[in-house]
mmCIF file with all atom_site columns, C-alpha atoms in Angstrom:
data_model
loop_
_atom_site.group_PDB
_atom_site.id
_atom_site.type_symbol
_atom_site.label_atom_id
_atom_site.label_alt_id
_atom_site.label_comp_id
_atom_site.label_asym_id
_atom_site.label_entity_id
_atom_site.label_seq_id
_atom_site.pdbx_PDB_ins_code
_atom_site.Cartn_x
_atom_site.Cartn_y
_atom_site.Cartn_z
_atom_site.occupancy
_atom_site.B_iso_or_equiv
_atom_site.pdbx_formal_charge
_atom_site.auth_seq_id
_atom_site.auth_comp_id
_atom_site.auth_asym_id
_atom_site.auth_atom_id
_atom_site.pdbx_PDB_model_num
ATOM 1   C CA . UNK A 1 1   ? 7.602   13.340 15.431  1.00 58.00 ? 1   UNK A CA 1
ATOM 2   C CA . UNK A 1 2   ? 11.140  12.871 14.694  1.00 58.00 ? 2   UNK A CA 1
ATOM 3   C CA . UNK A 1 3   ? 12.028  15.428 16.601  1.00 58.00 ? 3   UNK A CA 1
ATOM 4   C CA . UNK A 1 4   ? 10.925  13.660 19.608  1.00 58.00 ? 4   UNK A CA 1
ATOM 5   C CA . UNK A 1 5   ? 11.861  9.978  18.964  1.00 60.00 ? 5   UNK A CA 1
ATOM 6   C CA . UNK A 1 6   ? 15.615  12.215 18.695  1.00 59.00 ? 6   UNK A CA 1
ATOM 7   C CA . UNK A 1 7   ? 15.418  12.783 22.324  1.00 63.00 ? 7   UNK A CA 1
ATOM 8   C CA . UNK A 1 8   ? 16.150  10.491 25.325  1.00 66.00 ? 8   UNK A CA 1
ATOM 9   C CA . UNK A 1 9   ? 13.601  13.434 27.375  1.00 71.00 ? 9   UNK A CA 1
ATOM 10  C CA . UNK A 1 10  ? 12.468  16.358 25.602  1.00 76.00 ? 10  UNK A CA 1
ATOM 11  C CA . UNK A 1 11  ? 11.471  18.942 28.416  1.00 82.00 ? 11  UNK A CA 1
ATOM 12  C CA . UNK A 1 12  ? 8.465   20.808 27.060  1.00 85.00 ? 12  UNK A CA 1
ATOM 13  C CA . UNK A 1 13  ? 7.588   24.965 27.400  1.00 85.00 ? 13  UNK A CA 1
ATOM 14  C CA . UNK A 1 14  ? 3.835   25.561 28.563  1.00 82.00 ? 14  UNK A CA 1
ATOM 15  C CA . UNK A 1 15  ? 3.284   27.031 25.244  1.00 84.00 ? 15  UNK A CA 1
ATOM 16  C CA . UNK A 1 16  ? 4.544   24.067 23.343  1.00 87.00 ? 16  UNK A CA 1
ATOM 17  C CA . UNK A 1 17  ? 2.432   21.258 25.403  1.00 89.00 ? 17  UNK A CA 1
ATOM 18  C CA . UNK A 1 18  ? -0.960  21.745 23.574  1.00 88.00 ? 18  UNK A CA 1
ATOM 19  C CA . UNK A 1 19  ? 0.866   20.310 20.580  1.00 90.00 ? 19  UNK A CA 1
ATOM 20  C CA . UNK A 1 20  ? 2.500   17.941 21.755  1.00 89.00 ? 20  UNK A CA 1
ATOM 21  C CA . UNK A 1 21  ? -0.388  16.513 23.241  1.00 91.00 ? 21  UNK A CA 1
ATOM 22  C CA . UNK A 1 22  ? -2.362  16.599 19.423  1.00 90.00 ? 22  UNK A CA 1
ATOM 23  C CA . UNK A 1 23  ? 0.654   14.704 17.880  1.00 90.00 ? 23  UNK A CA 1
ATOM 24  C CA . UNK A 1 24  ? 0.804   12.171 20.919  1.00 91.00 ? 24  UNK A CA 1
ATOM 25  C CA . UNK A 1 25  ? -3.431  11.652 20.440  1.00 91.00 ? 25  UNK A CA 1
ATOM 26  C CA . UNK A 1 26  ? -2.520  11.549 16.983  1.00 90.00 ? 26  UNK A CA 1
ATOM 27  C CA . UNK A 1 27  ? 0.190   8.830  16.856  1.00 91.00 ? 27  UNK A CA 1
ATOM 28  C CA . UNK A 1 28  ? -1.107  7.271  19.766  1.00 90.00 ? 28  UNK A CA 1
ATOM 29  C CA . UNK A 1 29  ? 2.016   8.229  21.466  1.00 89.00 ? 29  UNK A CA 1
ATOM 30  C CA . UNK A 1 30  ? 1.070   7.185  25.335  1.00 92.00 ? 30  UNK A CA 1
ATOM 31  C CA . UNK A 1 31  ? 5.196   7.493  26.139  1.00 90.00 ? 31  UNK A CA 1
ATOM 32  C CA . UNK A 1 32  ? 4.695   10.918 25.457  1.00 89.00 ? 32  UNK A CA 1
ATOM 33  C CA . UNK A 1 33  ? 1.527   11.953 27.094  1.00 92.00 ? 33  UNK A CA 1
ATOM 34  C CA . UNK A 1 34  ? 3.632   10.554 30.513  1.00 93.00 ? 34  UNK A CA 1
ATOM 35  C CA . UNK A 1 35  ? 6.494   12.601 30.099  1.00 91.00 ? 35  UNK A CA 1
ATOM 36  C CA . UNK A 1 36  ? 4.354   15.854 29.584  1.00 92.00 ? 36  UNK A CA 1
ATOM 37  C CA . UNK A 1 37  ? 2.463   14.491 32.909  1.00 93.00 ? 37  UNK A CA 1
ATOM 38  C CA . UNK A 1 38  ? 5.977   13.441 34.705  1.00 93.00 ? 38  UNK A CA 1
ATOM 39  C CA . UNK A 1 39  ? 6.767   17.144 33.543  1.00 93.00 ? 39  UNK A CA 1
ATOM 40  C CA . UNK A 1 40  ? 4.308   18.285 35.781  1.00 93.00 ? 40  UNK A CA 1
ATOM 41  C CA . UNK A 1 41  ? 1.914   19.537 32.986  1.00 92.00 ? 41  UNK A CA 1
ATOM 42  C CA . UNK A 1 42  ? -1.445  18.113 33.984  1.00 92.00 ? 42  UNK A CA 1
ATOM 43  C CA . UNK A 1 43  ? -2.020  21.072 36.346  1.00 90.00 ? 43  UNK A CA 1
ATOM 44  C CA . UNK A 1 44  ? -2.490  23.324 33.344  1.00 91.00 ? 44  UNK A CA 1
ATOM 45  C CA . UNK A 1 45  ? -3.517  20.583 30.769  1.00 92.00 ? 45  UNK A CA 1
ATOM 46  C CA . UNK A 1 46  ? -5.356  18.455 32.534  1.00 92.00 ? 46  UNK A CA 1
ATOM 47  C CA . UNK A 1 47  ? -8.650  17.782 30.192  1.00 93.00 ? 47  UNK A CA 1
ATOM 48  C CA . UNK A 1 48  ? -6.288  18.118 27.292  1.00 92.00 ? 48  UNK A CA 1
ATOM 49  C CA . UNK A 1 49  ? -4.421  15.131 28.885  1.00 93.00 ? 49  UNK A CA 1
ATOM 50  C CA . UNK A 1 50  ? -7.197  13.176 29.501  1.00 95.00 ? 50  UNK A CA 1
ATOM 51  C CA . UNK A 1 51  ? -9.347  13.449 26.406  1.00 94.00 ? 51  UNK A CA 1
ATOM 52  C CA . UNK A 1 52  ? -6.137  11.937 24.497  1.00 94.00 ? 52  UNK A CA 1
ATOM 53  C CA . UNK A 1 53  ? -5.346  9.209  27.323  1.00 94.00 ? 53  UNK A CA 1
ATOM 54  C CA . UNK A 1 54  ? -9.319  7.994  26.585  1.00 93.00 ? 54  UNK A CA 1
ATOM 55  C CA . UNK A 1 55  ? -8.040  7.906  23.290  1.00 92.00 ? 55  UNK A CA 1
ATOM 56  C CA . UNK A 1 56  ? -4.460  6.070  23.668  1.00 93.00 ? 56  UNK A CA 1
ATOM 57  C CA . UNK A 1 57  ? -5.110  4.363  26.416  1.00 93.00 ? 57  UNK A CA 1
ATOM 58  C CA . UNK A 1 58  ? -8.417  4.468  28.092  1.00 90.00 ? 58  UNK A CA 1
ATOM 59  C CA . UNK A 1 59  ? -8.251  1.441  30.483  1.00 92.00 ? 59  UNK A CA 1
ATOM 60  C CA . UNK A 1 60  ? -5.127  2.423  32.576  1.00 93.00 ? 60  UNK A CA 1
ATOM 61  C CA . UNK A 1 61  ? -3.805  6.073  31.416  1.00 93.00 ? 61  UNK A CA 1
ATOM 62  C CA . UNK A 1 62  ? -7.420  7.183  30.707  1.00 94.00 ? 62  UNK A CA 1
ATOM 63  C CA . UNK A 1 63  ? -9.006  5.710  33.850  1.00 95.00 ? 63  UNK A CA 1
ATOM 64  C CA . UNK A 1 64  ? -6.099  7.045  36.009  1.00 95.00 ? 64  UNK A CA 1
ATOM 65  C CA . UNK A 1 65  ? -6.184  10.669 34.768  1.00 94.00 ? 65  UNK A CA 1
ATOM 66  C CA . UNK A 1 66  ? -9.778  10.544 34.886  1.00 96.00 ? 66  UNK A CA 1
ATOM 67  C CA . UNK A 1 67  ? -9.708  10.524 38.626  1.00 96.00 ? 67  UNK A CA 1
ATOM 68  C CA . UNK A 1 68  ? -7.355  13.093 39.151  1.00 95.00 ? 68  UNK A CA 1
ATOM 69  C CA . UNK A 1 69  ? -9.056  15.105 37.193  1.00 94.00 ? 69  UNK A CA 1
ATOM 70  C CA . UNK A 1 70  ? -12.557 14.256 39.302  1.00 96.00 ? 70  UNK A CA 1
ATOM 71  C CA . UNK A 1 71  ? -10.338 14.836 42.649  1.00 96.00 ? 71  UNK A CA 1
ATOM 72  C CA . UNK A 1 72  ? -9.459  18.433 41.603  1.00 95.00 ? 72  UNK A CA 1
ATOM 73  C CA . UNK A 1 73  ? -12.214 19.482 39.019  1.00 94.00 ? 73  UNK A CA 1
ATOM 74  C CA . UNK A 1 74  ? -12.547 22.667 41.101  1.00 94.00 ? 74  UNK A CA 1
ATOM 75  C CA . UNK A 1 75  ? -9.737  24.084 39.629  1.00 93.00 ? 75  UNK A CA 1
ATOM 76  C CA . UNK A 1 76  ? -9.808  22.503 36.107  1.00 93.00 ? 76  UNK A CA 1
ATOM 77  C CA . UNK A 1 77  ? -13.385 23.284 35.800  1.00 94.00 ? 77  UNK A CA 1
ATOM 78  C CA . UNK A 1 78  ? -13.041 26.835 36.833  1.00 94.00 ? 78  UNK A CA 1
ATOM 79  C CA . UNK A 1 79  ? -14.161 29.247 33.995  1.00 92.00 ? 79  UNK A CA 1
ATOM 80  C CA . UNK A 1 80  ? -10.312 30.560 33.687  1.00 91.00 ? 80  UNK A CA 1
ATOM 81  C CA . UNK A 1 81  ? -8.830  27.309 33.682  1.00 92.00 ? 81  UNK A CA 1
ATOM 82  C CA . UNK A 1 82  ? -11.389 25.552 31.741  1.00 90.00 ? 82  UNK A CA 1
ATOM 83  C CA . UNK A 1 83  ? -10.679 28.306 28.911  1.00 88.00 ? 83  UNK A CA 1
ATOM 84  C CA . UNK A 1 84  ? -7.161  27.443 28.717  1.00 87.00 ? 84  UNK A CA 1
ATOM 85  C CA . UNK A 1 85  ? -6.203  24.325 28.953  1.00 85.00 ? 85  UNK A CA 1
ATOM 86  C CA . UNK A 1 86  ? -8.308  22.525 25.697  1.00 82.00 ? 86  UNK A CA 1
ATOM 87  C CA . UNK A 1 87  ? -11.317 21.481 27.957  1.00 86.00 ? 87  UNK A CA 1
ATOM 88  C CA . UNK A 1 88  ? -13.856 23.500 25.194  1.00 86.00 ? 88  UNK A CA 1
ATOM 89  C CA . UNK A 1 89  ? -12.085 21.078 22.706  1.00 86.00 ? 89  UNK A CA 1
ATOM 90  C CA . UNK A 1 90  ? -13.471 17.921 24.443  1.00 92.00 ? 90  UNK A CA 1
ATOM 91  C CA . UNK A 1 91  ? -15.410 15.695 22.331  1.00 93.00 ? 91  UNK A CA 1
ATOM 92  C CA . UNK A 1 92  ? -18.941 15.094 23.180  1.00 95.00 ? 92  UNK A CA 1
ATOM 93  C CA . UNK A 1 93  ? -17.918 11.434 24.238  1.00 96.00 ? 93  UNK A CA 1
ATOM 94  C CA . UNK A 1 94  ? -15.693 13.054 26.424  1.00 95.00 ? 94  UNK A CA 1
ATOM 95  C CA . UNK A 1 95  ? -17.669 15.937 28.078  1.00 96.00 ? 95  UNK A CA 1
ATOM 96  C CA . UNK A 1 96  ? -20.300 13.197 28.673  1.00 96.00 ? 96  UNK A CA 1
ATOM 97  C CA . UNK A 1 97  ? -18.270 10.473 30.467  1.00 96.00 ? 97  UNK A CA 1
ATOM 98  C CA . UNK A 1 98  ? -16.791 13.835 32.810  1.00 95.00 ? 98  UNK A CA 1
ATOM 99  C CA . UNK A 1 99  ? -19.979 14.993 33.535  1.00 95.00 ? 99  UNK A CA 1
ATOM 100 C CA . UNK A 1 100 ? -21.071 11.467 34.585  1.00 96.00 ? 100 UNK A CA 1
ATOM 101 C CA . UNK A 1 101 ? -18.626 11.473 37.447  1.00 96.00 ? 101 UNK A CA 1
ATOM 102 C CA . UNK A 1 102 ? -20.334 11.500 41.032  1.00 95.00 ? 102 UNK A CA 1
ATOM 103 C CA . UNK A 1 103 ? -16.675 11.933 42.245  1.00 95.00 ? 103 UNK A CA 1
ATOM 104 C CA . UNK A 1 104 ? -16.764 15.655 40.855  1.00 95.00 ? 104 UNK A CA 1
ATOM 105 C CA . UNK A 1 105 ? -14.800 17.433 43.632  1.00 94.00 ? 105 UNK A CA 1
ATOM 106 C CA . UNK A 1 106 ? -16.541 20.832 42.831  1.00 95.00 ? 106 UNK A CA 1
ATOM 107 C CA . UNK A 1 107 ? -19.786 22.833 43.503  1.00 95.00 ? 107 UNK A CA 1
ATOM 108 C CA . UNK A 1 108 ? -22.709 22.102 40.325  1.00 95.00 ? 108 UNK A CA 1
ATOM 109 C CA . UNK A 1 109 ? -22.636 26.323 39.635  1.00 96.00 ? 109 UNK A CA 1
ATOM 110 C CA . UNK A 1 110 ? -18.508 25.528 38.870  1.00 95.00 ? 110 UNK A CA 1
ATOM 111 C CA . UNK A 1 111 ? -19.869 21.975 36.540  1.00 95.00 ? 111 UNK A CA 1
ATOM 112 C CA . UNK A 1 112 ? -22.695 24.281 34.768  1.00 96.00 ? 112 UNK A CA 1
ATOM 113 C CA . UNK A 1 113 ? -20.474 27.409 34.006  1.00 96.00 ? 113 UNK A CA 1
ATOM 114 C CA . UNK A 1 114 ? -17.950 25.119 32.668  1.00 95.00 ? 114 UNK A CA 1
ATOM 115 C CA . UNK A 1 115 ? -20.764 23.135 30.605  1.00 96.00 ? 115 UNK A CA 1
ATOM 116 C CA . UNK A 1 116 ? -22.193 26.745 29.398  1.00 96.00 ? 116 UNK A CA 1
ATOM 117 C CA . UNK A 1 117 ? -18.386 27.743 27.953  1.00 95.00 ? 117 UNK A CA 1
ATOM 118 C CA . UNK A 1 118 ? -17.983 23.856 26.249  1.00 95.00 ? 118 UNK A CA 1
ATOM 119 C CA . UNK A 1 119 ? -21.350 24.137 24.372  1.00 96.00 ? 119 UNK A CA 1
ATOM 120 C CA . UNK A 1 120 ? -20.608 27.734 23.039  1.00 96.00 ? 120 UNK A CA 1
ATOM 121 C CA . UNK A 1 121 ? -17.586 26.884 22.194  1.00 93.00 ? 121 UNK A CA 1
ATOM 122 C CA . UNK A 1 122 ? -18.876 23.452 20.419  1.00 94.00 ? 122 UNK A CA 1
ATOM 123 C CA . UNK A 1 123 ? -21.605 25.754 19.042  1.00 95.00 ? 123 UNK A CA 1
ATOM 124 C CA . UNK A 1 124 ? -19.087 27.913 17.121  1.00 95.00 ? 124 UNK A CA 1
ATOM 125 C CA . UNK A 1 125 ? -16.908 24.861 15.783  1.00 91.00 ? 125 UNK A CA 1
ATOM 126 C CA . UNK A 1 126 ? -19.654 23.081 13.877  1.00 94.00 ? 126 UNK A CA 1
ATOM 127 C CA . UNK A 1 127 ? -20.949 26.693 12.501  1.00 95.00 ? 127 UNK A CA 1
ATOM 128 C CA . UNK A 1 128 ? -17.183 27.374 11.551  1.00 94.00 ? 128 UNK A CA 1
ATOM 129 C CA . UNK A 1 129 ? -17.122 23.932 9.923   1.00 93.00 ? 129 UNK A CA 1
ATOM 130 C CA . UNK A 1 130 ? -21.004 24.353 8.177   1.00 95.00 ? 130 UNK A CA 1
ATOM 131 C CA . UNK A 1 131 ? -19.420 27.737 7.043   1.00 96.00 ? 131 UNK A CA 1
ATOM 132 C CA . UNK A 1 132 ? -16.338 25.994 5.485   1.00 95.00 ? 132 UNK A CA 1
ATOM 133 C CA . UNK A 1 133 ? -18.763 22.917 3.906   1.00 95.00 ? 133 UNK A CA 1
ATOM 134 C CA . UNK A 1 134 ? -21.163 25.824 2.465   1.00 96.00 ? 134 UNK A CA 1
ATOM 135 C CA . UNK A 1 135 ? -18.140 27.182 0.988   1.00 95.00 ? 135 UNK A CA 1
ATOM 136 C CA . UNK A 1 136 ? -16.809 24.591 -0.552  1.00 95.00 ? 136 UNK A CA 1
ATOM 137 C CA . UNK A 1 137 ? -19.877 23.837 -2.673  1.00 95.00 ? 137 UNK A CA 1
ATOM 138 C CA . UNK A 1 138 ? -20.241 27.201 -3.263  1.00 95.00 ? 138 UNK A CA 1
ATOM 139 C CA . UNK A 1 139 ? -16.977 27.074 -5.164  1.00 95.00 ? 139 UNK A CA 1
ATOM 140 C CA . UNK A 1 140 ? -17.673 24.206 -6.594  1.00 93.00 ? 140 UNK A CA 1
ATOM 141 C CA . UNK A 1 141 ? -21.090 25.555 -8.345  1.00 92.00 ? 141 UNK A CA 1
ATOM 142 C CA . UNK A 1 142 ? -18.938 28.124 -9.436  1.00 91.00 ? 142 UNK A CA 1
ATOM 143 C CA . UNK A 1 143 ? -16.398 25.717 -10.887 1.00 91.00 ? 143 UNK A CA 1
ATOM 144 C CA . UNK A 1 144 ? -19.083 24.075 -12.785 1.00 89.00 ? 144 UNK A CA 1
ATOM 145 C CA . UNK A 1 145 ? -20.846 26.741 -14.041 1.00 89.00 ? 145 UNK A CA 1
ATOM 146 C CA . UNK A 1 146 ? -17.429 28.322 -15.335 1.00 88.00 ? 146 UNK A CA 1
ATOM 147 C CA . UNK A 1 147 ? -17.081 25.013 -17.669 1.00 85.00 ? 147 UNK A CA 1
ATOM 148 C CA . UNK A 1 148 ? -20.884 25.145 -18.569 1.00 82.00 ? 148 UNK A CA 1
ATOM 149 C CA . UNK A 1 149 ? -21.476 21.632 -16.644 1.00 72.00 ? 149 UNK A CA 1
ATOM 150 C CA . UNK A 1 150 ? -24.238 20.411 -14.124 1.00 65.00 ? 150 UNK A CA 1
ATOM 151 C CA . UNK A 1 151 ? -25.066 17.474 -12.575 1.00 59.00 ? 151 UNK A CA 1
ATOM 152 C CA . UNK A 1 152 ? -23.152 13.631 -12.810 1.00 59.00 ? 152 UNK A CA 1
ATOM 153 C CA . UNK A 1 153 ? -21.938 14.860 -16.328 1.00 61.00 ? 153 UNK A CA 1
ATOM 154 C CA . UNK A 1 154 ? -19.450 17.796 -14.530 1.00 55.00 ? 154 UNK A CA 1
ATOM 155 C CA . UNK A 1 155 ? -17.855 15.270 -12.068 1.00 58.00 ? 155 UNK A CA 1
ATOM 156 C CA . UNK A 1 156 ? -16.805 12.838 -14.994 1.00 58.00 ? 156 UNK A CA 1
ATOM 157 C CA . UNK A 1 157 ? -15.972 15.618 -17.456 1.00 58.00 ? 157 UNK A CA 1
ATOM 158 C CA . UNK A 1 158 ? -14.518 18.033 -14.436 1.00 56.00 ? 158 UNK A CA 1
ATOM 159 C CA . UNK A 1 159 ? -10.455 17.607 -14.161 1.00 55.00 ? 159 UNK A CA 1
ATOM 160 C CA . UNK A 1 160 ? -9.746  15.250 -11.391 1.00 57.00 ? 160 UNK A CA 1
ATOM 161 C CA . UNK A 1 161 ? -7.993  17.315 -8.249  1.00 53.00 ? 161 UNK A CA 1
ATOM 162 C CA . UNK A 1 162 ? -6.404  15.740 -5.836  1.00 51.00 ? 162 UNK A CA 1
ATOM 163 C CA . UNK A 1 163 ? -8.551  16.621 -2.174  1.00 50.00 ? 163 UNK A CA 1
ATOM 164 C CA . UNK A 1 164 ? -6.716  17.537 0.507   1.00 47.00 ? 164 UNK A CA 1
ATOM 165 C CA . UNK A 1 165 ? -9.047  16.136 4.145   1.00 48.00 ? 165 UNK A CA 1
ATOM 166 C CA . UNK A 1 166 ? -7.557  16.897 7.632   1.00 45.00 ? 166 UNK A CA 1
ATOM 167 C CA . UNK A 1 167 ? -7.728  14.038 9.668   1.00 47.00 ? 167 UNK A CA 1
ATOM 168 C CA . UNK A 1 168 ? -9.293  15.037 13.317  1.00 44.00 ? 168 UNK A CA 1
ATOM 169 C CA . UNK A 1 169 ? -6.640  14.937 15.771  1.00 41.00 ? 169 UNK A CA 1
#
């Protein structure tokens, strides 16, 4: 972030955009979802764009982008596109406001193809993050049983670790 506040008009690579756009949704950083737009980014990152203008600013940004992105969905819901440019990575909040959009400029096989990819891809997130959860208490049996504790009596006799959480960007 300092990095960017260091320049008057960082011009961003297509490879570094997808980044950028998770610190701007982050930090709520509208300033810098317009200059990847003014860059001419939206093409390629348009659902990326628009699921963190709903979150920065939904009434103008959001509303805006949402339109565009309505007025061309052909091409940003297109299987190859849609892979690409963070569309599987749309929230479910998001995926449902798009798909509630009569002003879909595409064909319904183009909507349901793109719908198909989203929900596998949602599909393997929450069994990667089940997978991760089992894990973790997994470990943490193991912990316990290593120091011979169960139950209430482990966590207060258990040394205190400091957790480490990743906040959702």
């Amino acid at each position: 972030v300092e990095y960017l506040y260091g320049w008057d008009n960082p011009i961003f690579e297509s490879d570094e955009v997808l980044e950028v756009i998770l610190i701007a949704k982050r930090f709520h950083l509208k300033w810098l979802l317009m200059l990847i737009y003014e860059q001419g980014h939206f093409k390629a990152w348009g659902c990326s764009l628009w699921e963190a203008a709903r979150i920065v600013d939904e009434k103008d940004l959001g509303a805006v982008w949402l339109e565009e992105l309505c007025e061309h969905a052909e091409w940003h819901l297109a299987l190859d596109q849609f892979k690409t440019d963070g569309a599987p990575m749309l929230s479910v909040d998001g995926m449902s406001v798009l798909l509630r959009q009569d002003a879909l400029a595409c064909e319904e096989i183009v909507v349901f193809e793109a719908v198909m990819e989203w929900a596998e891809q949602k599909f393997k997130r929450d069994l990667a993050a089940q997978q991760v959860r089992e894990a973790q208490l997994k470990l943490e049996a193991e912990r316990r049983a290593e120091m011979g504790m169960e139950g209430p009596e482990a966590d207060a006799k258990a040394p205190k670790e400091k957790k480490v959480t990743f906040a959702s960007v």
